[in-house]
Amino acid sequence: MRLIRVVKRTEPLGWGSVLVFFAALALSLALACAALAVQGVAPLRAMALLWEGGFGSAWSLEDSLRKAIPIYLCALGVSFTFRMQIWNIGAEGQFALGAIGAAWAVLTFPHLPAPVLLPLMMLCAGTAGALWALIPALTKVRLGVNEIISTLMLNYIGILFLNYLVYGPWKDPAGRNFPMTMEYPAAAQIGMLGGTRLHWGLVLCVVLSVLAWLFLNKTRLGYEIRASGESLRAARYAFMPYGFLVFLVMGICGMMAGWAGFVETSAVAHRLQPSILVGYGYTAIVVAWVARLKIVPMALAAFLLAGLRVGVEVLQLELRVPAAFGHILEGLVLLTVLAGQFFHHYRLRLNLLGAAIGKGGSHAH
Amino acid sequence: MPIELLIPLLAAAVQSGTPILYATLGEMITEKSGVLNLGVEGMMMIGALSAFWISLATGSPWLGFLMGGFCAALLASVHGLVCLGFQGNQVVSGLALTIFGVGLANYLGTPLVGTQGVGFSKFSLPVLADIPVLGPILFSQDMLVYLSFGLPVLIWAFFRHTRLGLHLRSVGENPVAAATAGLNVVGLRWLGVTMGGFLVGLGGAYLSLAYIHLWTNGLTAGRGWIAVALVIFSFWRPGRAVFGAYLFGGVMAFQLRLQAMGTDIPSSILMMLPYVLTILVLIASTMIGRGGEAPAALAVNMEPEE
């Protein structure tokens, strides 16, 4: 007789899922502390700094929110593809292409007024990101090419393309040989929200969230996306246009990641430069999955992971912790939360007495 | 291209293809058992770091090489825990493993950046190295390259002619039937994951011990992902993996040489070559193979029994 038996859950976990999430988070923080201890960093002091740096003051909260914006936009995008079990790992490259698209608009029409230039940048960024995402969609639908590999390879290619541009044709002649474009004119910069360090990208996030919710829940296409994600075979039997839906979700994802690139270059970096590529697209995958593709939890998870990123930067400065510590933390959070999701579907029944089966211990289902 | 230029290039192709070959064969074993582990890049990094570290500490590159495989296998068993124990999604768990593994290796490796390590150097095999053309290409390499020559045959024979290999394949093709026949599916898959992880780790170890004798962060530079693609390219057959790995090794070596020669082509564009080639190779192999060769239960978790 086994001591622990796995039993399929019949009713949803409810608030227990919040508990599981925080248990997983606590476990990953504990493991990260072990990694810190290996390098001789006092773990408790580091955790205090991590909290303080990411969430402890108005300044750090602003920083975390600023970082959460591109992460959330990418996460919202990839959640569309994950919903259909399309494993798009390409948000990072689509983000890069979006930034390139926006920069192209600025460098080509530097004298346009803001009301024309900003929408044009957004259009170019969204288009560039979407087109980049449509390449793997095309090879997947037409030829059956595995999209995990193709989207990932396109990340490397997109990043190298950005490097090529800022080291070569788009390099600012007045930039003291730094690989970057010229600083964007004021008309190409998204404004700040009155008196804060937050920019209008935050409003874009809110608007897109509402649109995404309406699209997924109130339109036929949105229904088909959700349905074919839940059961591909059933969707095919129902004659849903699977290929078209793949193009659609990949295009949406590319557009949103592209807009994240636009927002980041226009509002934060004020130019195109390689340092905008810090892995937001990969963090977005963690965010989307940890939040189980739900919009509000994704916003919260984006904020949480952005805060951890900001906190890790403080750790770098104060305790000389290598930057890669952030990736350890992100990987651990994803692994532990993923393992914890087991409890959404199953529960464990302790079997201290073999005779307990059938009587007490659990309600009969 | 004149032969005097081609021979060193092909020799370099074999050398830079060797880590990819180890990793491809490792991932192939894992996938044959029905588990998709996308953590190859992370496991390679951990293998590279632990091999470098341990050989530096003990002065023994062989011990480093083995421990590189062992540490990567340990990391792979995290994937086993999440996917086999907790029914986690295999794609996501593998991605998480890459994020974690690359992060951990770069984190622990930061103090070692620029340190000169101990490793394997090249030597010519007697007699064989004197064979014209083939000698300088294949038999003037380091010990780990020679070791890798036997590996595809060994793995082919393992899956073809041993009971364990057969069992591994059967849990990858039809785990329910295998369980009915009395096989321990979870145990066998765990074995596939850790054995594969071990080989992937050896590939990483090759990078830090033989390819270069230095530690740099981000050493693998996407080779793990290329290995994942090559498993598809080779239709899960060890022999074809050799061809794919050397092809990629060749492109990487060619690209490096062009950069060193100082062409007009910007280095960013040259560096795109392996990644573009990966996509092209995948398109070609998908069109030929129609995907029918993958283990039938690849990436499908088996429900825990009630």
XYZ file of C-alpha atoms in Angstrom:
671
model
C 0.000 0.000 0.000
C 1.432 3.344 -0.972
C 1.778 6.017 1.660
C 0.731 8.856 -0.626
C -1.843 8.491 -3.339
C -2.472 10.940 -6.156
C -6.128 11.731 -6.613
C -7.619 13.748 -9.450
C -9.243 16.941 -8.244
C -12.862 17.365 -9.162
C -13.526 20.859 -7.850
C -11.309 23.862 -8.702
C -8.582 24.801 -6.304
C -9.885 28.363 -5.801
C -7.933 30.432 -3.292
C -5.657 27.485 -2.757
C -3.958 28.437 -6.029
C -2.819 31.718 -4.450
C -1.408 29.723 -1.559
C 0.392 27.348 -3.934
C 1.812 30.322 -5.828
C 3.241 31.947 -2.723
C 4.598 28.645 -1.477
C 6.378 28.200 -4.817
C 7.695 31.770 -4.680
C 8.979 31.224 -1.141
C 10.721 28.012 -2.207
C 12.410 29.699 -5.157
C 13.562 32.589 -2.955
C 14.963 30.106 -0.451
C 16.872 28.298 -3.205
C 18.132 31.620 -4.560
C 19.349 32.427 -1.047
C 21.374 29.233 -1.138
C 23.009 30.428 -4.366
C 23.842 33.727 -2.665
C 25.334 31.945 0.315
C 27.601 29.960 -2.034
C 29.154 33.217 -3.175
C 29.508 34.489 0.380
C 26.658 36.992 0.275
C 24.532 37.240 3.419
C 21.157 35.940 2.176
C 18.875 37.774 4.603
C 20.499 41.116 3.932
C 20.225 40.396 0.209
C 16.529 39.565 0.493
C 15.912 42.761 2.431
C 17.727 44.749 -0.258
C 15.798 42.920 -2.978
C 12.505 43.907 -1.382
C 13.664 47.420 -0.591
C 15.090 47.927 -4.083
C 12.056 46.616 -5.932
C 9.103 47.610 -3.811
C 10.296 49.519 -0.759
C 9.972 53.142 -1.819
C 7.963 55.325 -4.147
C 11.042 55.643 -6.346
C 11.572 51.889 -6.595
C 7.863 51.243 -7.178
C 8.013 53.676 -10.095
C 11.067 51.876 -11.426
C 9.335 48.513 -11.159
C 6.247 49.813 -12.940
C 8.384 51.277 -15.715
C 10.022 47.888 -16.263
C 6.697 46.093 -15.935
C 5.304 47.925 -18.979
C 7.379 46.254 -21.739
C 7.292 42.923 -19.881
C 3.520 43.047 -19.622
C 3.024 44.036 -23.265
C 5.154 41.087 -24.379
C 3.418 38.754 -21.921
C -0.014 39.794 -23.140
C 1.167 39.001 -26.653
C 2.665 35.599 -25.935
C -0.387 34.640 -23.881
C -2.388 34.710 -27.131
C -0.069 32.195 -28.734
C 0.273 29.999 -25.630
C -3.508 29.873 -25.447
C -3.422 27.969 -28.723
C -0.424 25.886 -27.642
C 1.698 27.729 -30.166
C 5.087 27.804 -28.461
C 6.210 31.245 -29.524
C 9.507 31.977 -27.770
C 10.139 34.895 -30.081
C 8.914 37.929 -28.148
C 12.490 39.123 -27.619
C 13.167 39.292 -31.350
C 9.758 40.797 -32.082
C 10.510 43.411 -29.418
C 13.807 44.201 -31.177
C 12.113 44.501 -34.542
C 9.460 46.797 -33.060
C 12.166 49.058 -31.721
C 13.839 49.007 -35.139
C 10.545 49.847 -36.865
C 9.965 52.811 -34.565
C 13.540 54.005 -35.068
C 13.141 53.776 -38.822
C 10.179 56.143 -38.643
C 12.117 58.638 -36.522
C 15.270 58.537 -38.631
C 13.348 58.822 -41.893
C 10.969 61.608 -40.823
C 12.777 63.402 -38.003
C 10.920 66.685 -38.426
C 7.341 65.493 -38.219
C 5.250 66.882 -35.355
C 4.417 64.562 -32.481
C 0.740 63.931 -33.358
C 1.874 62.476 -36.681
C 5.230 60.975 -35.719
C 4.139 59.013 -32.648
C 1.292 57.185 -34.409
C 3.617 56.536 -37.351
C 6.238 55.056 -35.021
C 3.580 52.895 -33.436
C 2.382 51.742 -36.824
C 5.888 50.882 -37.994
C 6.795 49.153 -34.735
C 3.622 47.072 -34.690
C 4.031 46.123 -38.339
C 7.696 45.197 -38.011
C 7.049 43.075 -34.916
C 4.046 41.378 -36.515
C 5.899 40.613 -39.757
C 8.779 39.116 -37.774
C 6.297 36.888 -35.959
C 4.560 35.903 -39.186
C 7.724 34.253 -40.541
C 7.567 31.361 -38.026
C 3.770 31.323 -38.365
C 4.142 30.849 -42.104
C 6.768 28.100 -41.843
C 4.698 26.349 -39.178
C 1.357 26.433 -40.967
C 2.677 25.846 -44.473
C 5.573 23.481 -43.833
C 5.074 22.157 -40.333
C 8.345 23.637 -39.037
C 8.697 23.536 -35.253
C 7.986 27.076 -34.060
C 10.001 26.774 -30.849
C 13.243 26.636 -32.791
C 12.281 29.064 -35.543
C 11.073 31.787 -33.147
C 14.178 31.340 -31.032
C 16.543 31.553 -34.003
C 14.680 34.674 -35.151
C 15.446 36.192 -31.733
C 19.164 35.791 -32.335
C 18.817 37.105 -35.882
C 16.692 40.085 -34.820
C 19.117 41.047 -32.073
C 22.072 40.791 -34.475
C 20.149 42.858 -37.009
C 19.647 45.581 -34.415
C 23.368 45.446 -33.636
C 24.207 45.684 -37.323
C 22.079 48.830 -37.666
C 23.420 50.687 -34.638
C 27.033 49.711 -35.312
C 26.657 50.491 -39.003
C 24.223 52.498 -41.105
C 22.193 54.014 -38.263
C 25.073 54.930 -35.971
C 24.932 58.471 -34.616
C 27.934 60.325 -36.133
C 27.975 62.571 -33.057
C 27.774 59.598 -30.694
C 31.473 59.374 -29.812
C 31.545 55.983 -31.524
C 28.949 54.421 -29.213
C 26.661 51.933 -30.983
C 23.455 53.938 -30.887
C 21.263 56.088 -33.091
C 20.881 59.818 -32.562
C 18.757 60.875 -29.625
C 15.110 61.068 -30.612
C 13.647 64.567 -31.057
C 11.077 65.593 -28.456
C 8.277 64.871 -30.912
C 9.305 61.202 -30.982
C 9.191 60.771 -27.218
C 6.081 59.584 -25.417
C 5.207 62.025 -22.671
C 5.220 61.344 -18.958
C 2.079 61.035 -16.882
C 1.756 64.311 -14.966
C 4.484 64.703 -12.362
C 5.615 61.065 -12.296
C 8.360 59.044 -13.978
C 5.692 56.887 -15.572
C 4.889 57.312 -19.229
C 1.862 56.839 -21.445
C 2.901 53.290 -22.165
C 1.085 52.436 -18.944
C -2.152 53.739 -20.446
C -1.460 51.688 -23.566
C -1.202 48.588 -21.339
C -4.597 49.296 -19.779
C -6.271 49.958 -23.133
C -4.778 46.821 -24.702
C -5.799 44.719 -21.702
C -9.418 45.788 -22.083
C -9.307 45.195 -25.829
C -7.688 41.781 -25.353
C -10.332 40.790 -22.805
C -13.166 41.939 -25.057
C -11.628 40.187 -28.051
C -11.102 36.893 -26.268
C -14.431 36.815 -24.472
C -16.873 38.665 -26.688
C -15.954 37.842 -30.266
C -16.265 34.718 -32.343
C -12.579 34.707 -33.256
C -11.638 35.040 -29.613
C -13.859 32.111 -28.787
C -12.239 30.050 -31.529
C -8.768 30.875 -30.200
C -9.733 29.736 -26.721
C -11.508 26.648 -27.998
C -8.697 25.469 -30.256
C -6.267 26.008 -27.399
C -8.266 23.723 -25.170
C -8.655 21.006 -27.728
C -6.930 21.143 -31.051
C -8.682 18.062 -32.319
C -12.141 19.331 -31.404
C -11.374 22.631 -33.098
C -10.365 20.826 -36.281
C -13.568 18.811 -36.228
C -15.536 22.015 -35.833
C -13.807 23.301 -38.995
C -12.210 26.225 -37.254
C -9.696 27.956 -39.503
C -6.685 26.686 -37.547
C -4.041 28.067 -39.911
C -5.660 31.469 -39.951
C -5.881 31.483 -36.154
C -2.157 30.709 -35.907
C -1.387 33.682 -38.158
C -3.725 35.830 -36.101
C -2.293 35.031 -32.673
C 1.291 35.246 -33.926
C 0.532 38.582 -35.596
C -1.088 39.902 -32.434
C 1.858 38.773 -30.370
C 4.390 40.299 -32.741
C 2.474 43.559 -32.798
C 2.295 43.797 -29.013
C 5.946 42.882 -28.545
C 6.748 45.415 -31.263
C 4.838 48.070 -29.376
C 6.797 47.165 -26.273
C 9.936 47.902 -28.292
C 8.454 51.209 -29.451
C 7.510 52.240 -25.905
C 10.900 51.324 -24.500
C 12.914 53.212 -27.138
C 10.604 56.213 -27.241
C 9.926 56.719 -23.539
C 12.915 55.256 -21.719
C 16.024 54.958 -23.916
C 15.139 57.872 -26.251
C 17.143 56.157 -28.979
C 17.806 52.761 -30.488
C 20.665 50.996 -28.731
C 21.578 47.379 -27.919
C 21.077 47.894 -24.188
C 17.275 47.925 -24.617
C 17.532 44.154 -25.138
C 17.683 42.848 -21.600
C 15.491 39.783 -21.992
C 12.041 41.291 -21.416
C 10.737 38.901 -24.057
C 11.949 35.895 -22.066
C 10.673 37.267 -18.765
C 7.326 37.690 -20.514
C 7.162 33.934 -21.049
C 7.680 33.399 -17.327
C 5.014 35.999 -16.569
C 2.462 34.543 -18.964
C 2.912 31.044 -17.669
C 3.083 31.874 -13.975
C -0.208 33.782 -14.358
C -1.719 30.890 -16.319
C -2.437 33.268 -19.215
C -5.011 35.295 -17.303
C -4.933 39.045 -17.876
C -5.092 40.497 -14.356
C -2.741 37.923 -12.824
C -0.360 38.604 -15.734
C -0.298 42.294 -14.868
C 0.477 41.418 -11.251
C 3.133 38.881 -12.244
C 4.733 41.384 -14.637
C 4.924 43.887 -11.805
C 6.344 41.282 -9.428
C 9.040 40.102 -11.842
C 9.862 43.674 -12.862
C 10.284 44.463 -9.179
C 12.619 41.508 -8.769
C 14.636 42.778 -11.745
C 14.917 46.244 -10.182
C 15.799 44.666 -6.844
C 18.516 42.564 -8.462
C 20.014 45.734 -9.947
C 20.273 47.118 -6.425
C 21.919 43.877 -5.316
C 24.420 44.279 -8.119
C 25.329 47.754 -6.973
C 25.316 47.199 -3.221
C 26.591 43.649 -2.820
C 28.301 43.049 -6.186
C 25.967 40.176 -6.946
C 26.390 39.202 -10.637
C 23.562 40.288 -12.925
C 22.814 36.664 -13.801
C 21.278 36.252 -10.344
C 18.066 37.656 -11.835
C 17.900 34.794 -14.328
C 18.424 32.238 -11.568
C 15.497 33.745 -9.719
C 13.265 33.845 -12.800
C 14.085 30.275 -13.750
C 13.436 29.064 -10.229
C 10.119 30.894 -9.972
C 8.977 29.355 -13.230
C 10.118 25.850 -12.246
C 8.553 25.902 -8.802
C 5.294 27.490 -9.936
C 5.096 24.968 -12.763
C 5.570 22.089 -10.343
C 3.029 23.695 -8.009
C 0.411 23.756 -10.751
C 0.219 20.010 -10.221
C -2.067 20.801 -7.303
C -4.563 22.476 -9.613
C -5.338 19.109 -11.091
C -4.438 16.608 -8.432
C -4.347 16.297 -4.727
C -2.407 14.011 -2.514
C -4.130 11.704 -0.126
C -2.089 10.473 2.784
C -2.659 6.841 3.376
C -1.487 6.347 6.941
C -3.794 3.409 7.455
C -4.512 1.153 4.551
C -8.038 0.783 5.904
C -8.695 4.518 5.572
C -9.691 4.103 1.921
C -13.380 4.455 1.430
C -14.035 5.806 4.938
C -12.910 9.200 6.349
C -9.972 11.176 4.987
C -11.835 12.443 1.973
C -15.350 12.957 0.806
C -16.625 10.497 -1.708
C -16.798 12.019 -5.162
C 38.477 26.575 -52.708
C 42.040 25.157 -52.811
C 42.646 22.049 -50.740
C 45.249 23.745 -48.498
C 42.499 26.090 -47.285
C 39.750 23.487 -47.230
C 41.518 20.950 -45.000
C 42.053 23.256 -42.012
C 38.494 24.494 -42.410
C 37.105 20.959 -42.359
C 39.280 20.096 -39.363
C 37.867 23.159 -37.616
C 34.380 22.060 -38.632
C 34.870 18.720 -36.902
C 36.200 20.419 -33.801
C 33.470 23.012 -33.518
C 30.858 20.420 -34.447
C 31.889 18.065 -31.648
C 30.162 19.858 -28.730
C 27.025 20.097 -30.856
C 27.292 16.375 -31.597
C 27.470 15.418 -27.911
C 24.498 17.661 -27.133
C 22.438 16.449 -30.089
C 22.965 12.803 -29.175
C 22.075 13.563 -25.553
C 18.838 15.287 -26.472
C 18.071 12.450 -28.841
C 18.255 9.886 -26.031
C 15.957 12.022 -23.890
C 13.452 12.465 -26.681
C 13.491 8.775 -27.548
C 12.174 8.127 -24.055
C 9.268 10.484 -24.790
C 10.494 13.525 -22.919
C 11.185 16.832 -24.640
C 13.847 18.708 -22.707
C 14.402 22.213 -24.059
C 16.905 22.898 -21.306
C 19.851 21.847 -23.494
C 21.370 25.324 -23.575
C 21.179 25.565 -19.781
C 22.574 22.071 -19.236
C 25.440 22.752 -21.644
C 26.323 25.902 -19.722
C 26.276 24.047 -16.406
C 28.339 21.253 -17.947
C 30.845 23.760 -19.304
C 31.181 25.606 -16.010
C 31.440 22.591 -13.728
C 33.943 20.933 -16.054
C 36.067 24.068 -16.118
C 35.845 24.586 -12.397
C 36.552 21.023 -11.344
C 39.419 20.530 -13.756
C 40.893 23.784 -12.512
C 40.530 22.721 -8.885
C 41.794 19.166 -9.312
C 44.149 19.636 -12.240
C 42.473 16.716 -13.977
C 40.635 17.536 -17.207
C 39.183 14.022 -17.299
C 37.572 14.432 -13.913
C 36.281 17.813 -15.055
C 34.849 16.274 -18.218
C 32.972 13.584 -16.292
C 31.748 15.983 -13.645
C 30.513 18.317 -16.379
C 28.287 15.507 -17.565
C 27.284 14.605 -14.038
C 26.271 18.153 -13.043
C 24.250 18.566 -16.229
C 22.523 15.253 -15.490
C 21.707 16.594 -12.047
C 20.144 19.668 -13.632
C 18.273 17.447 -16.079
C 16.773 15.553 -13.181
C 15.121 18.825 -12.107
C 13.281 18.639 -15.420
C 12.470 15.048 -14.544
C 11.116 16.108 -11.176
C 8.914 18.844 -12.636
C 7.609 16.882 -15.627
C 7.574 13.288 -14.412
C 6.852 13.935 -10.751
C 4.642 16.994 -10.970
C 3.193 16.628 -14.475
C 4.534 20.035 -15.495
C 4.351 21.111 -19.115
C 7.527 19.831 -20.769
C 8.007 22.809 -23.070
C 7.734 25.345 -20.279
C 9.831 23.336 -17.846
C 12.599 23.034 -20.430
C 12.547 26.758 -21.078
C 12.699 27.403 -17.353
C 15.629 25.008 -17.103
C 17.474 26.995 -19.764
C 16.804 30.322 -18.035
C 17.892 28.829 -14.708
C 20.903 26.909 -16.003
C 22.336 29.746 -18.086
C 21.734 32.126 -15.191
C 23.366 29.839 -12.628
C 26.419 29.187 -14.810
C 26.935 32.875 -15.549
C 26.385 33.720 -11.883
C 28.817 31.178 -10.480
C 31.205 31.701 -13.380
C 31.501 35.475 -13.083
C 34.544 35.327 -10.764
C 36.211 32.909 -13.210
C 35.861 35.090 -16.299
C 39.198 35.312 -18.082
C 40.800 32.572 -15.974
C 43.058 30.234 -17.925
C 41.962 26.638 -17.456
C 43.418 23.191 -17.935
C 42.111 21.118 -20.765
C 42.687 18.789 -23.656
C 45.071 19.569 -26.450
C 45.363 18.154 -29.913
C 47.586 15.283 -30.841
C 47.882 13.156 -33.967
C 46.859 9.544 -33.868
C 49.711 7.372 -35.145
C 49.267 5.938 -38.653
C 45.709 7.277 -39.037
C 46.879 10.889 -39.069
C 49.052 10.104 -42.090
C 46.080 9.233 -44.284
C 45.918 11.986 -46.875
C 43.051 14.499 -46.438
C 41.158 12.446 -43.828
C 44.169 12.300 -41.493
C 44.529 16.010 -40.851
C 40.740 16.486 -40.748
C 39.712 13.646 -38.443
C 42.809 12.327 -36.709
C 44.738 15.400 -35.627
C 42.239 16.393 -32.982
C 41.935 16.070 -29.221
C 40.961 13.010 -27.226
C 37.333 14.094 -26.771
C 36.831 14.298 -30.520
C 38.119 10.730 -30.949
C 35.805 9.660 -28.161
C 32.858 11.235 -29.945
C 33.483 9.172 -33.095
C 32.359 5.992 -31.356
C 29.367 7.555 -29.684
C 26.798 7.516 -32.523
C 27.511 3.843 -33.197
C 27.230 3.063 -29.516
C 23.898 4.843 -29.203
C 22.576 3.262 -32.367
C 23.502 -0.187 -31.046
C 22.049 0.667 -27.642
C 18.628 1.445 -29.068
C 18.748 -1.394 -31.566
C 20.237 -4.268 -29.687
C 19.903 -3.876 -25.946
C 16.894 -4.594 -23.797
C 17.207 -1.278 -21.966
C 17.360 0.652 -25.238
C 14.259 -1.127 -26.433
C 12.442 -0.322 -23.208
C 13.441 3.335 -23.456
C 12.070 3.482 -26.972
C 8.844 1.812 -26.005
C 8.067 4.325 -23.236
C 8.658 7.041 -25.816
C 6.376 5.450 -28.365
C 3.531 4.174 -26.223
C 3.879 4.648 -22.476
C 0.460 3.223 -21.676
C 1.223 -0.033 -23.447
C 4.677 -0.105 -21.861
C 3.141 0.317 -18.409
C 0.663 -2.461 -19.128
C 3.573 -4.671 -20.085
C 5.015 -4.045 -16.653
C 7.650 -1.427 -17.457
C 8.342 1.366 -15.007
C 7.557 4.284 -17.306
C 8.494 7.079 -14.921
C 11.751 5.370 -13.970
C 12.730 4.721 -17.581
C 11.893 8.251 -18.637
C 13.911 9.568 -15.732
C 16.799 7.474 -16.978
C 16.350 8.915 -20.473
C 16.344 12.453 -19.114
C 19.455 12.018 -16.967
C 21.419 9.964 -19.516
C 20.640 12.578 -22.127
C 21.545 15.350 -19.721
C 24.870 13.663 -19.056
C 25.805 13.680 -22.747
C 24.599 17.260 -23.168
C 26.818 18.195 -20.243
C 29.785 16.508 -21.944
C 29.105 18.739 -24.936
C 29.255 21.776 -22.690
C 32.406 20.438 -21.050
C 34.001 20.118 -24.480
C 33.506 23.854 -25.012
C 35.336 24.937 -21.876
C 37.966 22.171 -21.841
C 38.938 21.659 -25.464
C 37.318 24.266 -27.706
C 38.705 27.122 -25.658
C 40.612 26.861 -22.401
C 39.041 29.952 -20.921
C 35.819 30.691 -19.095
C 33.560 33.323 -20.610
C 29.948 33.965 -19.668
C 27.463 32.942 -22.342
C 29.966 30.446 -23.721
C 27.422 28.223 -25.488
C 26.008 31.018 -27.693
C 22.923 29.136 -28.838
C 24.621 25.793 -29.558
C 22.144 24.056 -27.262
C 19.257 25.278 -29.354
C 20.983 24.237 -32.532
C 21.298 20.765 -30.987
C 17.543 20.692 -30.343
C 16.969 21.592 -33.973
C 19.452 18.956 -35.130
C 17.516 16.212 -33.368
C 14.600 17.044 -35.640
C 16.937 17.374 -38.616
C 18.415 13.939 -37.986
C 14.998 12.254 -37.663
C 16.076 10.863 -34.287
C 18.850 8.826 -35.938
C 22.360 9.047 -34.457
C 24.137 8.716 -37.810
C 22.495 11.738 -39.348
C 23.278 13.741 -36.225
C 26.975 13.487 -37.099
C 26.360 15.012 -40.483
C 24.259 17.827 -39.022
C 26.684 18.626 -36.227
C 29.681 18.885 -38.581
C 27.654 20.973 -41.018
C 26.959 23.477 -38.262
C 30.475 23.235 -36.961
C 31.622 24.074 -40.483
C 29.414 27.128 -40.761
C 30.542 28.384 -37.353
C 34.201 27.854 -38.198
C 33.783 29.444 -41.622
C 32.051 32.454 -40.115
C 34.807 32.919 -37.526
C 37.511 32.657 -40.182
C 35.819 35.217 -42.399
C 35.625 37.582 -39.437
C 39.276 37.012 -38.593
C 40.267 37.678 -42.195
C 38.476 41.020 -41.982
C 35.946 40.976 -44.796
C 33.670 43.857 -45.752
C 30.679 41.938 -44.438
C 29.779 43.315 -40.985
C 30.349 40.814 -38.194
C 26.723 41.023 -37.006
C 25.604 39.778 -40.394
C 28.187 36.973 -40.412
C 27.115 35.896 -36.940
C 23.561 35.416 -38.215
C 24.718 32.567 -40.475
C 24.297 29.603 -38.076
C 20.870 30.801 -36.961
C 19.630 31.366 -40.499
C 21.012 27.972 -41.464
C 19.169 26.349 -38.537
C 15.860 27.641 -39.862
C 16.669 26.581 -43.426
C 17.790 23.121 -42.321
C 14.607 22.711 -40.294
C 12.472 23.720 -43.240
C 14.309 21.263 -45.493
C 14.179 18.374 -43.038
C 10.522 18.978 -42.158
C 9.640 18.920 -45.834
C 11.499 15.654 -46.367
C 10.638 13.903 -43.119
C 7.081 15.100 -42.665
C 7.664 14.785 -38.910
C 6.606 11.164 -38.926
C 9.766 9.944 -37.276
C 9.347 11.595 -33.884
C 8.669 9.305 -30.917
C 4.888 9.101 -30.818
C 4.527 10.121 -27.179
C 7.117 12.947 -27.314
C 6.294 15.735 -24.831
C 3.151 13.944 -23.636
C 2.996 13.416 -19.894
C 1.513 10.231 -18.558
C -1.204 10.716 -15.974
C -0.301 9.405 -12.529
C -2.207 6.244 -11.792
C -4.997 6.457 -9.277
